[in-house]
């Protein structure tokens, strides 16, 4: 954590190097969560496979982190540093280009996969294919019952939802690019932020407010468990329905309020307390992983996904905010770049991986028999096991693409939009 120069009404704003590293790490975790299952090598290390399966922890932490950072950046004291309209425009101009590029590229790559018809995914690849969200036991025993191809009306409806970033409000299934629901939920959070933060930052009993929100967050999963509502649409509602996920974002704002209160009074937890808090996080994650992966009881997914882990996420955020700035000049220069690319990683890793997992086996097949024909190359590619070296190369490639996409496209487009929209009002 280091202090950076400020201008205008932003005084003594701190730059949180630890939070930059955290949000980049969360993006990488989510990317691995959505892609590692394609590599059977992970099955040989069950504990690693179990940890990777906890990807929802990263998404929830990212929502908490968003509330914390927005409150830090856009508020001086208890006053927002700019009008709500300006805030909405800035956030929208950063979020929407990422969303649209991720959406269009996902559809185009699905069509390309179908065109190339490389097994096992290529022949059946289509934007119409979805899977109904369910935790019902039949989802494991008979998964084919929940596979669905959208008809024209469903397809048109979900295109409209995607264009207006409302796809998180569809509790039945995820379409086109599944992780984009998180951007839709963030969009909802941005809409209410100016009003919610203005009131939450004035709360005096911050810890009590956090405890109350943690309790409220547990109400929907407790209702689902008590009524044994394991199927559609409740699974989708718990996973992404924006009002159900709102307590995470609001707790992030309150966490910043508590952090700011401690900073103003010169309080900083000592080494022993930080160690105990770190141990608390590790114990929560370890226990949650065991319960989620080893317990056959379905009650744990709703509880762990919606609220039970929220205290550990708040502690993680608080501790990362305390981390000092790195001494390395390279890290000081690049951590903000990596942190800023996190949303792009969330959104673009699916189309990038779909392209990678299609072309890597094909190129390896062609390299193994340069004198073969297309049909032979495609047939052989369907039997090639993806390599872990190739997977490591993909992660590096995806990060490189997302960093440059954020800087060369999103940031420049955002500046152009703000230049022409905000200038007349100045």
GROMACS .gro file of C-alpha atoms in nm:
model
  426
    1UNK     CA    1   0.000   0.000   0.000
    2UNK     CA    2   0.153   0.333  -0.101
    3UNK     CA    3   0.043   0.692  -0.131
    4UNK     CA    4   0.008   0.848  -0.472
    5UNK     CA    5  -0.019   1.215  -0.571
    6UNK     CA    6  -0.370   1.344  -0.606
    7UNK     CA    7  -0.535   1.630  -0.785
    8UNK     CA    8  -0.863   1.816  -0.760
    9UNK     CA    9  -1.082   1.690  -0.478
   10UNK     CA   10  -0.900   1.355  -0.439
   11UNK     CA   11  -0.669   1.394  -0.142
   12UNK     CA   12  -0.414   1.140  -0.014
   13UNK     CA   13  -0.556   0.856  -0.213
   14UNK     CA   14  -0.376   0.528  -0.154
   15UNK     CA   15  -0.280   0.286  -0.425
   16UNK     CA   16  -0.337  -0.070  -0.307
   17UNK     CA   17  -0.071  -0.287  -0.467
   18UNK     CA   18  -0.199  -0.589  -0.275
   19UNK     CA   19  -0.547  -0.543  -0.415
   20UNK     CA   20  -0.412  -0.511  -0.769
   21UNK     CA   21  -0.241  -0.846  -0.723
   22UNK     CA   22  -0.556  -0.991  -0.567
   23UNK     CA   23  -0.791  -0.895  -0.848
   24UNK     CA   24  -0.546  -1.024  -1.110
   25UNK     CA   25  -0.515  -1.351  -0.916
   26UNK     CA   26  -0.894  -1.383  -0.898
   27UNK     CA   27  -0.915  -1.351  -1.275
   28UNK     CA   28  -0.653  -1.625  -1.318
   29UNK     CA   29  -0.833  -1.848  -1.068
   30UNK     CA   30  -1.163  -1.813  -1.253
   31UNK     CA   31  -0.990  -1.886  -1.584
   32UNK     CA   32  -0.835  -2.205  -1.445
   33UNK     CA   33  -1.167  -2.301  -1.286
   34UNK     CA   34  -1.340  -2.288  -1.625
   35UNK     CA   35  -1.065  -2.459  -1.826
   36UNK     CA   36  -0.863  -2.706  -1.615
   37UNK     CA   37  -1.129  -2.977  -1.640
   38UNK     CA   38  -1.029  -3.024  -2.004
   39UNK     CA   39  -0.693  -3.163  -1.890
   40UNK     CA   40  -0.719  -3.519  -1.754
   41UNK     CA   41  -0.376  -3.473  -1.594
   42UNK     CA   42  -0.545  -3.284  -1.312
   43UNK     CA   43  -0.731  -3.603  -1.217
   44UNK     CA   44  -0.401  -3.746  -1.096
   45UNK     CA   45  -0.381  -3.478  -0.827
   46UNK     CA   46  -0.719  -3.489  -0.648
   47UNK     CA   47  -0.639  -3.217  -0.394
   48UNK     CA   48  -0.547  -2.973  -0.671
   49UNK     CA   49  -0.861  -3.063  -0.864
   50UNK     CA   50  -1.067  -2.999  -0.549
   51UNK     CA   51  -0.913  -2.653  -0.497
   52UNK     CA   52  -0.972  -2.559  -0.861
   53UNK     CA   53  -1.339  -2.652  -0.818
   54UNK     CA   54  -1.378  -2.359  -0.573
   55UNK     CA   55  -1.388  -2.102  -0.851
   56UNK     CA   56  -1.704  -1.944  -0.712
   57UNK     CA   57  -1.494  -1.820  -0.419
   58UNK     CA   58  -1.296  -1.604  -0.661
   59UNK     CA   59  -1.605  -1.455  -0.824
   60UNK     CA   60  -1.759  -1.365  -0.488
   61UNK     CA   61  -1.433  -1.212  -0.369
   62UNK     CA   62  -1.419  -1.005  -0.687
   63UNK     CA   63  -1.764  -0.861  -0.615
   64UNK     CA   64  -1.654  -0.770  -0.261
   65UNK     CA   65  -1.334  -0.617  -0.399
   66UNK     CA   66  -1.533  -0.409  -0.650
   67UNK     CA   67  -1.734  -0.246  -0.372
   68UNK     CA   68  -1.416  -0.170  -0.175
   69UNK     CA   69  -1.227  -0.015  -0.467
   70UNK     CA   70  -1.518   0.189  -0.600
   71UNK     CA   71  -1.579   0.340  -0.256
   72UNK     CA   72  -1.209   0.422  -0.229
   73UNK     CA   73  -1.179   0.580  -0.573
   74UNK     CA   74  -1.508   0.766  -0.600
   75UNK     CA   75  -1.561   0.899  -0.248
   76UNK     CA   76  -1.381   1.170  -0.055
   77UNK     CA   77  -1.500   1.139   0.301
   78UNK     CA   78  -1.870   1.064   0.269
   79UNK     CA   79  -1.920   1.265  -0.048
   80UNK     CA   80  -1.902   1.129  -0.398
   81UNK     CA   81  -1.638   1.316  -0.593
   82UNK     CA   82  -1.848   1.345  -0.910
   83UNK     CA   83  -2.213   1.325  -1.020
   84UNK     CA   84  -2.375   0.986  -1.054
   85UNK     CA   85  -2.419   1.034  -1.430
   86UNK     CA   86  -2.046   1.081  -1.474
   87UNK     CA   87  -1.973   0.773  -1.264
   88UNK     CA   88  -2.217   0.559  -1.463
   89UNK     CA   89  -2.072   0.674  -1.793
   90UNK     CA   90  -1.716   0.595  -1.685
   91UNK     CA   91  -1.802   0.250  -1.557
   92UNK     CA   92  -2.024   0.169  -1.855
   93UNK     CA   93  -1.759   0.281  -2.106
   94UNK     CA   94  -1.513   0.043  -1.940
   95UNK     CA   95  -1.749  -0.252  -1.898
   96UNK     CA   96  -1.955  -0.256  -2.217
   97UNK     CA   97  -1.671  -0.278  -2.475
   98UNK     CA   98  -1.531  -0.579  -2.289
   99UNK     CA   99  -1.875  -0.738  -2.278
  100UNK     CA  100  -1.956  -0.689  -2.646
  101UNK     CA  101  -1.617  -0.808  -2.773
  102UNK     CA  102  -1.637  -1.115  -2.548
  103UNK     CA  103  -1.992  -1.188  -2.664
  104UNK     CA  104  -1.927  -1.151  -3.037
  105UNK     CA  105  -1.597  -1.339  -3.027
  106UNK     CA  106  -1.761  -1.626  -2.836
  107UNK     CA  107  -2.033  -1.666  -3.098
  108UNK     CA  108  -1.785  -1.643  -3.388
  109UNK     CA  109  -1.553  -1.901  -3.236
  110UNK     CA  110  -1.843  -2.139  -3.172
  111UNK     CA  111  -1.933  -2.109  -3.540
  112UNK     CA  112  -1.569  -2.166  -3.636
  113UNK     CA  113  -1.551  -2.475  -3.414
  114UNK     CA  114  -1.860  -2.613  -3.585
  115UNK     CA  115  -1.711  -2.537  -3.925
  116UNK     CA  116  -1.383  -2.712  -3.849
  117UNK     CA  117  -1.572  -3.002  -3.684
  118UNK     CA  118  -1.275  -3.116  -3.477
  119UNK     CA  119  -1.386  -3.376  -3.219
  120UNK     CA  120  -1.501  -3.393  -2.952
  121UNK     CA  121  -1.660  -3.045  -2.929
  122UNK     CA  122  -1.644  -2.912  -3.282
  123UNK     CA  123  -1.923  -3.104  -3.457
  124UNK     CA  124  -2.185  -3.006  -3.197
  125UNK     CA  125  -2.066  -2.652  -3.129
  126UNK     CA  126  -2.348  -2.400  -3.163
  127UNK     CA  127  -2.458  -2.078  -2.989
  128UNK     CA  128  -2.797  -2.243  -2.933
  129UNK     CA  129  -2.669  -2.504  -2.690
  130UNK     CA  130  -2.726  -2.442  -2.317
  131UNK     CA  131  -2.745  -2.648  -1.998
  132UNK     CA  132  -3.017  -2.584  -1.741
  133UNK     CA  133  -2.875  -2.489  -1.401
  134UNK     CA  134  -2.955  -2.745  -1.135
  135UNK     CA  135  -2.821  -2.906  -0.820
  136UNK     CA  136  -3.079  -3.180  -0.838
  137UNK     CA  137  -2.933  -3.528  -0.818
  138UNK     CA  138  -3.062  -3.607  -1.166
  139UNK     CA  139  -2.825  -3.344  -1.299
  140UNK     CA  140  -2.543  -3.585  -1.213
  141UNK     CA  141  -2.712  -3.912  -1.293
  142UNK     CA  142  -2.888  -3.800  -1.612
  143UNK     CA  143  -2.714  -3.483  -1.738
  144UNK     CA  144  -2.867  -3.528  -2.082
  145UNK     CA  145  -3.205  -3.423  -1.937
  146UNK     CA  146  -3.072  -3.072  -1.879
  147UNK     CA  147  -2.911  -3.016  -2.218
  148UNK     CA  148  -3.114  -2.787  -2.437
  149UNK     CA  149  -3.099  -2.618  -2.776
  150UNK     CA  150  -3.269  -2.279  -2.783
  151UNK     CA  151  -3.538  -2.224  -3.040
  152UNK     CA  152  -3.554  -1.901  -3.241
  153UNK     CA  153  -3.762  -1.719  -2.982
  154UNK     CA  154  -3.533  -1.816  -2.696
  155UNK     CA  155  -3.230  -1.726  -2.902
  156UNK     CA  156  -3.369  -1.380  -2.986
  157UNK     CA  157  -3.465  -1.315  -2.623
  158UNK     CA  158  -3.121  -1.404  -2.493
  159UNK     CA  159  -2.950  -1.195  -2.760
  160UNK     CA  160  -3.152  -0.896  -2.637
  161UNK     CA  161  -3.063  -0.976  -2.275
  162UNK     CA  162  -2.695  -0.992  -2.367
  163UNK     CA  163  -2.701  -0.666  -2.562
  164UNK     CA  164  -2.852  -0.483  -2.265
  165UNK     CA  165  -2.634  -0.670  -2.015
  166UNK     CA  166  -2.932  -0.832  -1.845
  167UNK     CA  167  -2.830  -1.195  -1.890
  168UNK     CA  168  -2.772  -1.246  -1.516
  169UNK     CA  169  -3.148  -1.208  -1.469
  170UNK     CA  170  -3.212  -1.529  -1.664
  171UNK     CA  171  -3.217  -1.799  -1.392
  172UNK     CA  172  -3.263  -2.092  -1.629
  173UNK     CA  173  -2.930  -2.122  -1.809
  174UNK     CA  174  -2.620  -1.936  -1.923
  175UNK     CA  175  -2.582  -1.843  -2.289
  176UNK     CA  176  -2.299  -1.788  -2.543
  177UNK     CA  177  -2.022  -1.701  -2.296
  178UNK     CA  178  -2.114  -1.824  -1.949
  179UNK     CA  179  -1.885  -1.600  -1.733
  180UNK     CA  180  -2.042  -1.287  -1.881
  181UNK     CA  181  -2.314  -1.314  -1.619
  182UNK     CA  182  -2.063  -1.163  -1.374
  183UNK     CA  183  -2.033  -0.849  -1.589
  184UNK     CA  184  -2.413  -0.826  -1.600
  185UNK     CA  185  -2.424  -0.845  -1.221
  186UNK     CA  186  -2.149  -0.584  -1.190
  187UNK     CA  187  -2.353  -0.357  -1.416
  188UNK     CA  188  -2.641  -0.381  -1.167
  189UNK     CA  189  -2.403  -0.303  -0.880
  190UNK     CA  190  -2.275   0.005  -1.065
  191UNK     CA  191  -2.628   0.134  -1.109
  192UNK     CA  192  -2.700   0.133  -0.737
  193UNK     CA  193  -2.351   0.225  -0.614
  194UNK     CA  194  -2.396   0.607  -0.590
  195UNK     CA  195  -2.702   0.567  -0.368
  196UNK     CA  196  -2.588   0.267  -0.163
  197UNK     CA  197  -2.235   0.388  -0.093
  198UNK     CA  198  -2.356   0.734   0.011
  199UNK     CA  199  -2.557   0.574   0.292
  200UNK     CA  200  -2.328   0.287   0.385
  201UNK     CA  201  -2.024   0.511   0.433
  202UNK     CA  202  -2.221   0.707   0.691
  203UNK     CA  203  -2.299   0.400   0.901
  204UNK     CA  204  -2.138   0.429   1.244
  205UNK     CA  205  -2.158   0.066   1.357
  206UNK     CA  206  -1.980  -0.080   1.057
  207UNK     CA  207  -1.909  -0.423   1.203
  208UNK     CA  208  -2.271  -0.466   1.306
  209UNK     CA  209  -2.383  -0.365   0.956
  210UNK     CA  210  -2.146  -0.620   0.802
  211UNK     CA  211  -2.279  -0.891   1.032
  212UNK     CA  212  -2.636  -0.800   0.939
  213UNK     CA  213  -2.559  -0.819   0.567
  214UNK     CA  214  -2.385  -1.155   0.610
  215UNK     CA  215  -2.701  -1.283   0.779
  216UNK     CA  216  -2.928  -1.140   0.507
  217UNK     CA  217  -2.708  -1.302   0.243
  218UNK     CA  218  -2.773  -1.644   0.398
  219UNK     CA  219  -3.152  -1.612   0.385
  220UNK     CA  220  -3.204  -1.724   0.020
  221UNK     CA  221  -2.986  -2.038   0.054
  222UNK     CA  222  -3.153  -2.123   0.385
  223UNK     CA  223  -3.492  -2.092   0.214
  224UNK     CA  224  -3.373  -2.317  -0.070
  225UNK     CA  225  -3.240  -2.577   0.174
  226UNK     CA  226  -3.546  -2.575   0.399
  227UNK     CA  227  -3.773  -2.630   0.099
  228UNK     CA  228  -3.529  -2.860  -0.085
  229UNK     CA  229  -3.542  -2.647  -0.400
  230UNK     CA  230  -3.241  -2.802  -0.572
  231UNK     CA  231  -3.350  -2.759  -0.933
  232UNK     CA  232  -3.453  -2.492  -1.182
  233UNK     CA  233  -3.477  -2.195  -1.134
  234UNK     CA  234  -3.336  -2.178  -0.782
  235UNK     CA  235  -2.986  -2.290  -0.869
  236UNK     CA  236  -2.957  -2.011  -1.126
  237UNK     CA  237  -3.105  -1.757  -0.887
  238UNK     CA  238  -2.852  -1.835  -0.616
  239UNK     CA  239  -2.566  -1.836  -0.861
  240UNK     CA  240  -2.618  -1.501  -1.032
  241UNK     CA  241  -2.946  -1.319  -0.954
  242UNK     CA  242  -2.810  -0.967  -0.892
  243UNK     CA  243  -3.023  -0.880  -0.583
  244UNK     CA  244  -2.918  -1.211  -0.421
  245UNK     CA  245  -2.551  -1.133  -0.484
  246UNK     CA  246  -2.578  -0.769  -0.375
  247UNK     CA  247  -2.468  -0.825  -0.010
  248UNK     CA  248  -2.119  -0.912  -0.134
  249UNK     CA  249  -2.081  -0.578  -0.308
  250UNK     CA  250  -2.234  -0.386  -0.017
  251UNK     CA  251  -2.006  -0.561   0.232
  252UNK     CA  252  -1.711  -0.452   0.018
  253UNK     CA  253  -1.818  -0.089   0.064
  254UNK     CA  254  -1.852  -0.139   0.439
  255UNK     CA  255  -1.514  -0.313   0.450
  256UNK     CA  256  -1.361  -0.003   0.294
  257UNK     CA  257  -1.540   0.214   0.550
  258UNK     CA  258  -1.391   0.006   0.832
  259UNK     CA  259  -1.047   0.010   0.671
  260UNK     CA  260  -1.064   0.388   0.627
  261UNK     CA  261  -1.171   0.430   0.991
  262UNK     CA  262  -0.870   0.229   1.108
  263UNK     CA  263  -0.634   0.421   0.880
  264UNK     CA  264  -0.756   0.758   1.005
  265UNK     CA  265  -0.689   0.652   1.363
  266UNK     CA  266  -0.353   0.500   1.288
  267UNK     CA  267  -0.463   0.147   1.374
  268UNK     CA  268  -0.288  -0.143   1.208
  269UNK     CA  269  -0.320  -0.505   1.323
  270UNK     CA  270   0.004  -0.653   1.449
  271UNK     CA  271   0.191  -0.948   1.302
  272UNK     CA  272   0.030  -1.200   1.537
  273UNK     CA  273  -0.323  -1.081   1.457
  274UNK     CA  274  -0.251  -1.080   1.084
  275UNK     CA  275  -0.118  -1.434   1.112
  276UNK     CA  276  -0.432  -1.543   1.296
  277UNK     CA  277  -0.653  -1.379   1.035
  278UNK     CA  278  -0.456  -1.549   0.758
  279UNK     CA  279  -0.501  -1.881   0.934
  280UNK     CA  280  -0.873  -1.811   0.958
  281UNK     CA  281  -0.889  -1.764   0.579
  282UNK     CA  282  -0.694  -2.084   0.512
  283UNK     CA  283  -0.913  -2.284   0.749
  284UNK     CA  284  -1.232  -2.148   0.588
  285UNK     CA  285  -1.113  -2.231   0.235
  286UNK     CA  286  -0.983  -2.575   0.336
  287UNK     CA  287  -1.303  -2.666   0.522
  288UNK     CA  288  -1.520  -2.534   0.239
  289UNK     CA  289  -1.323  -2.733  -0.018
  290UNK     CA  290  -1.367  -3.053   0.181
  291UNK     CA  291  -1.738  -2.994   0.237
  292UNK     CA  292  -1.802  -2.897  -0.124
  293UNK     CA  293  -1.606  -3.178  -0.288
  294UNK     CA  294  -1.625  -3.465  -0.038
  295UNK     CA  295  -1.965  -3.430   0.125
  296UNK     CA  296  -2.256  -3.583  -0.069
  297UNK     CA  297  -2.496  -3.349   0.112
  298UNK     CA  298  -2.636  -3.089  -0.127
  299UNK     CA  299  -2.690  -2.829   0.146
  300UNK     CA  300  -2.330  -2.711   0.132
  301UNK     CA  301  -2.327  -2.562  -0.217
  302UNK     CA  302  -2.599  -2.301  -0.143
  303UNK     CA  303  -2.442  -2.208   0.191
  304UNK     CA  304  -2.083  -2.190   0.068
  305UNK     CA  305  -2.178  -2.015  -0.254
  306UNK     CA  306  -2.406  -1.758  -0.091
  307UNK     CA  307  -2.277  -1.623   0.234
  308UNK     CA  308  -2.094  -1.874   0.451
  309UNK     CA  309  -1.755  -1.772   0.310
  310UNK     CA  310  -1.822  -1.399   0.300
  311UNK     CA  311  -1.644  -1.324   0.633
  312UNK     CA  312  -1.326  -1.492   0.507
  313UNK     CA  313  -1.345  -1.290   0.185
  314UNK     CA  314  -1.373  -0.966   0.380
  315UNK     CA  315  -1.072  -1.059   0.592
  316UNK     CA  316  -0.875  -1.150   0.278
  317UNK     CA  317  -0.958  -0.812   0.129
  318UNK     CA  318  -0.859  -0.626   0.445
  319UNK     CA  319  -0.525  -0.806   0.472
  320UNK     CA  320  -0.440  -0.753   0.105
  321UNK     CA  321  -0.516  -0.382   0.143
  322UNK     CA  322  -0.250  -0.369   0.417
  323UNK     CA  323   0.026  -0.510   0.198
  324UNK     CA  324   0.308  -0.261   0.127
  325UNK     CA  325   0.409  -0.159  -0.221
  326UNK     CA  326   0.654  -0.405  -0.377
  327UNK     CA  327   1.018  -0.299  -0.392
  328UNK     CA  328   1.055  -0.431  -0.744
  329UNK     CA  329   1.026  -0.154  -1.003
  330UNK     CA  330   0.887  -0.408  -1.250
  331UNK     CA  331   0.606  -0.503  -1.012
  332UNK     CA  332   0.530  -0.140  -0.931
  333UNK     CA  333   0.494  -0.072  -1.301
  334UNK     CA  334   0.306  -0.385  -1.401
  335UNK     CA  335   0.080  -0.473  -1.108
  336UNK     CA  336  -0.167  -0.194  -1.202
  337UNK     CA  337  -0.164  -0.322  -1.561
  338UNK     CA  338  -0.235  -0.678  -1.451
  339UNK     CA  339  -0.503  -0.568  -1.207
  340UNK     CA  340  -0.674  -0.356  -1.472
  341UNK     CA  341  -0.687  -0.658  -1.705
  342UNK     CA  342  -0.890  -0.868  -1.459
  343UNK     CA  343  -1.230  -0.790  -1.613
  344UNK     CA  344  -1.097  -0.873  -1.957
  345UNK     CA  345  -0.965  -1.204  -1.823
  346UNK     CA  346  -1.307  -1.279  -1.673
  347UNK     CA  347  -1.478  -1.210  -2.005
  348UNK     CA  348  -1.234  -1.323  -2.275
  349UNK     CA  349  -1.086  -1.643  -2.139
  350UNK     CA  350  -1.375  -1.857  -2.268
  351UNK     CA  351  -1.349  -1.760  -2.638
  352UNK     CA  352  -0.968  -1.762  -2.616
  353UNK     CA  353  -0.966  -2.110  -2.463
  354UNK     CA  354  -1.225  -2.242  -2.709
  355UNK     CA  355  -0.999  -2.128  -2.991
  356UNK     CA  356  -0.690  -2.271  -2.820
  357UNK     CA  357  -0.839  -2.611  -2.738
  358UNK     CA  358  -0.956  -2.637  -3.100
  359UNK     CA  359  -0.636  -2.532  -3.275
  360UNK     CA  360  -0.370  -2.684  -3.048
  361UNK     CA  361  -0.463  -3.050  -3.119
  362UNK     CA  362  -0.510  -2.969  -3.486
  363UNK     CA  363  -0.164  -2.811  -3.517
  364UNK     CA  364  -0.006  -3.101  -3.327
  365UNK     CA  365  -0.184  -3.343  -3.558
  366UNK     CA  366  -0.057  -3.160  -3.864
  367UNK     CA  367   0.296  -3.150  -3.724
  368UNK     CA  368   0.291  -3.527  -3.661
  369UNK     CA  369   0.202  -3.602  -4.024
  370UNK     CA  370   0.287  -3.317  -4.257
  371UNK     CA  371   0.193  -3.517  -4.563
  372UNK     CA  372  -0.155  -3.613  -4.444
  373UNK     CA  373  -0.482  -3.461  -4.563
  374UNK     CA  374  -0.740  -3.253  -4.380
  375UNK     CA  375  -0.966  -3.544  -4.289
  376UNK     CA  376  -0.674  -3.736  -4.139
  377UNK     CA  377  -0.553  -3.435  -3.940
  378UNK     CA  378  -0.901  -3.368  -3.798
  379UNK     CA  379  -0.960  -3.731  -3.708
  380UNK     CA  380  -0.622  -3.757  -3.532
  381UNK     CA  381  -0.673  -3.424  -3.350
  382UNK     CA  382  -0.982  -3.564  -3.180
  383UNK     CA  383  -0.769  -3.826  -3.006
  384UNK     CA  384  -0.485  -3.600  -2.892
  385UNK     CA  385  -0.474  -3.526  -2.519
  386UNK     CA  386  -0.412  -3.156  -2.449
  387UNK     CA  387  -0.070  -3.099  -2.292
  388UNK     CA  388  -0.001  -2.919  -1.964
  389UNK     CA  389   0.285  -2.733  -2.131
  390UNK     CA  390   0.036  -2.610  -2.385
  391UNK     CA  391  -0.199  -2.513  -2.100
  392UNK     CA  392   0.073  -2.306  -1.934
  393UNK     CA  393   0.138  -2.142  -2.270
  394UNK     CA  394  -0.233  -2.068  -2.304
  395UNK     CA  395  -0.250  -1.894  -1.964
  396UNK     CA  396   0.048  -1.674  -2.053
  397UNK     CA  397  -0.100  -1.603  -2.395
  398UNK     CA  398  -0.443  -1.518  -2.249
  399UNK     CA  399  -0.293  -1.277  -1.996
  400UNK     CA  400  -0.087  -1.108  -2.269
  401UNK     CA  401  -0.394  -1.070  -2.491
  402UNK     CA  402  -0.614  -0.935  -2.209
  403UNK     CA  403  -0.355  -0.683  -2.086
  404UNK     CA  404  -0.306  -0.542  -2.434
  405UNK     CA  405  -0.676  -0.557  -2.514
  406UNK     CA  406  -0.749  -0.353  -2.202
  407UNK     CA  407  -0.480  -0.096  -2.276
  408UNK     CA  408  -0.496  -0.068  -2.654
  409UNK     CA  409  -0.871  -0.103  -2.706
  410UNK     CA  410  -1.082  -0.061  -2.393
  411UNK     CA  411  -0.887   0.223  -2.232
  412UNK     CA  412  -0.850   0.417  -2.556
  413UNK     CA  413  -1.217   0.372  -2.647
  414UNK     CA  414  -1.316   0.478  -2.295
  415UNK     CA  415  -1.107   0.795  -2.321
  416UNK     CA  416  -1.264   0.876  -2.657
  417UNK     CA  417  -1.617   0.828  -2.524
  418UNK     CA  418  -1.550   1.042  -2.217
  419UNK     CA  419  -1.382   1.310  -2.425
  420UNK     CA  420  -1.684   1.364  -2.646
  421UNK     CA  421  -1.961   1.299  -2.394
  422UNK     CA  422  -1.832   1.476  -2.084
  423UNK     CA  423  -1.671   1.778  -2.252
  424UNK     CA  424  -2.001   1.955  -2.345
  425UNK     CA  425  -2.111   1.937  -1.983
  426UNK     CA  426  -1.787   2.090  -1.854
   0.00000   0.00000   0.00000
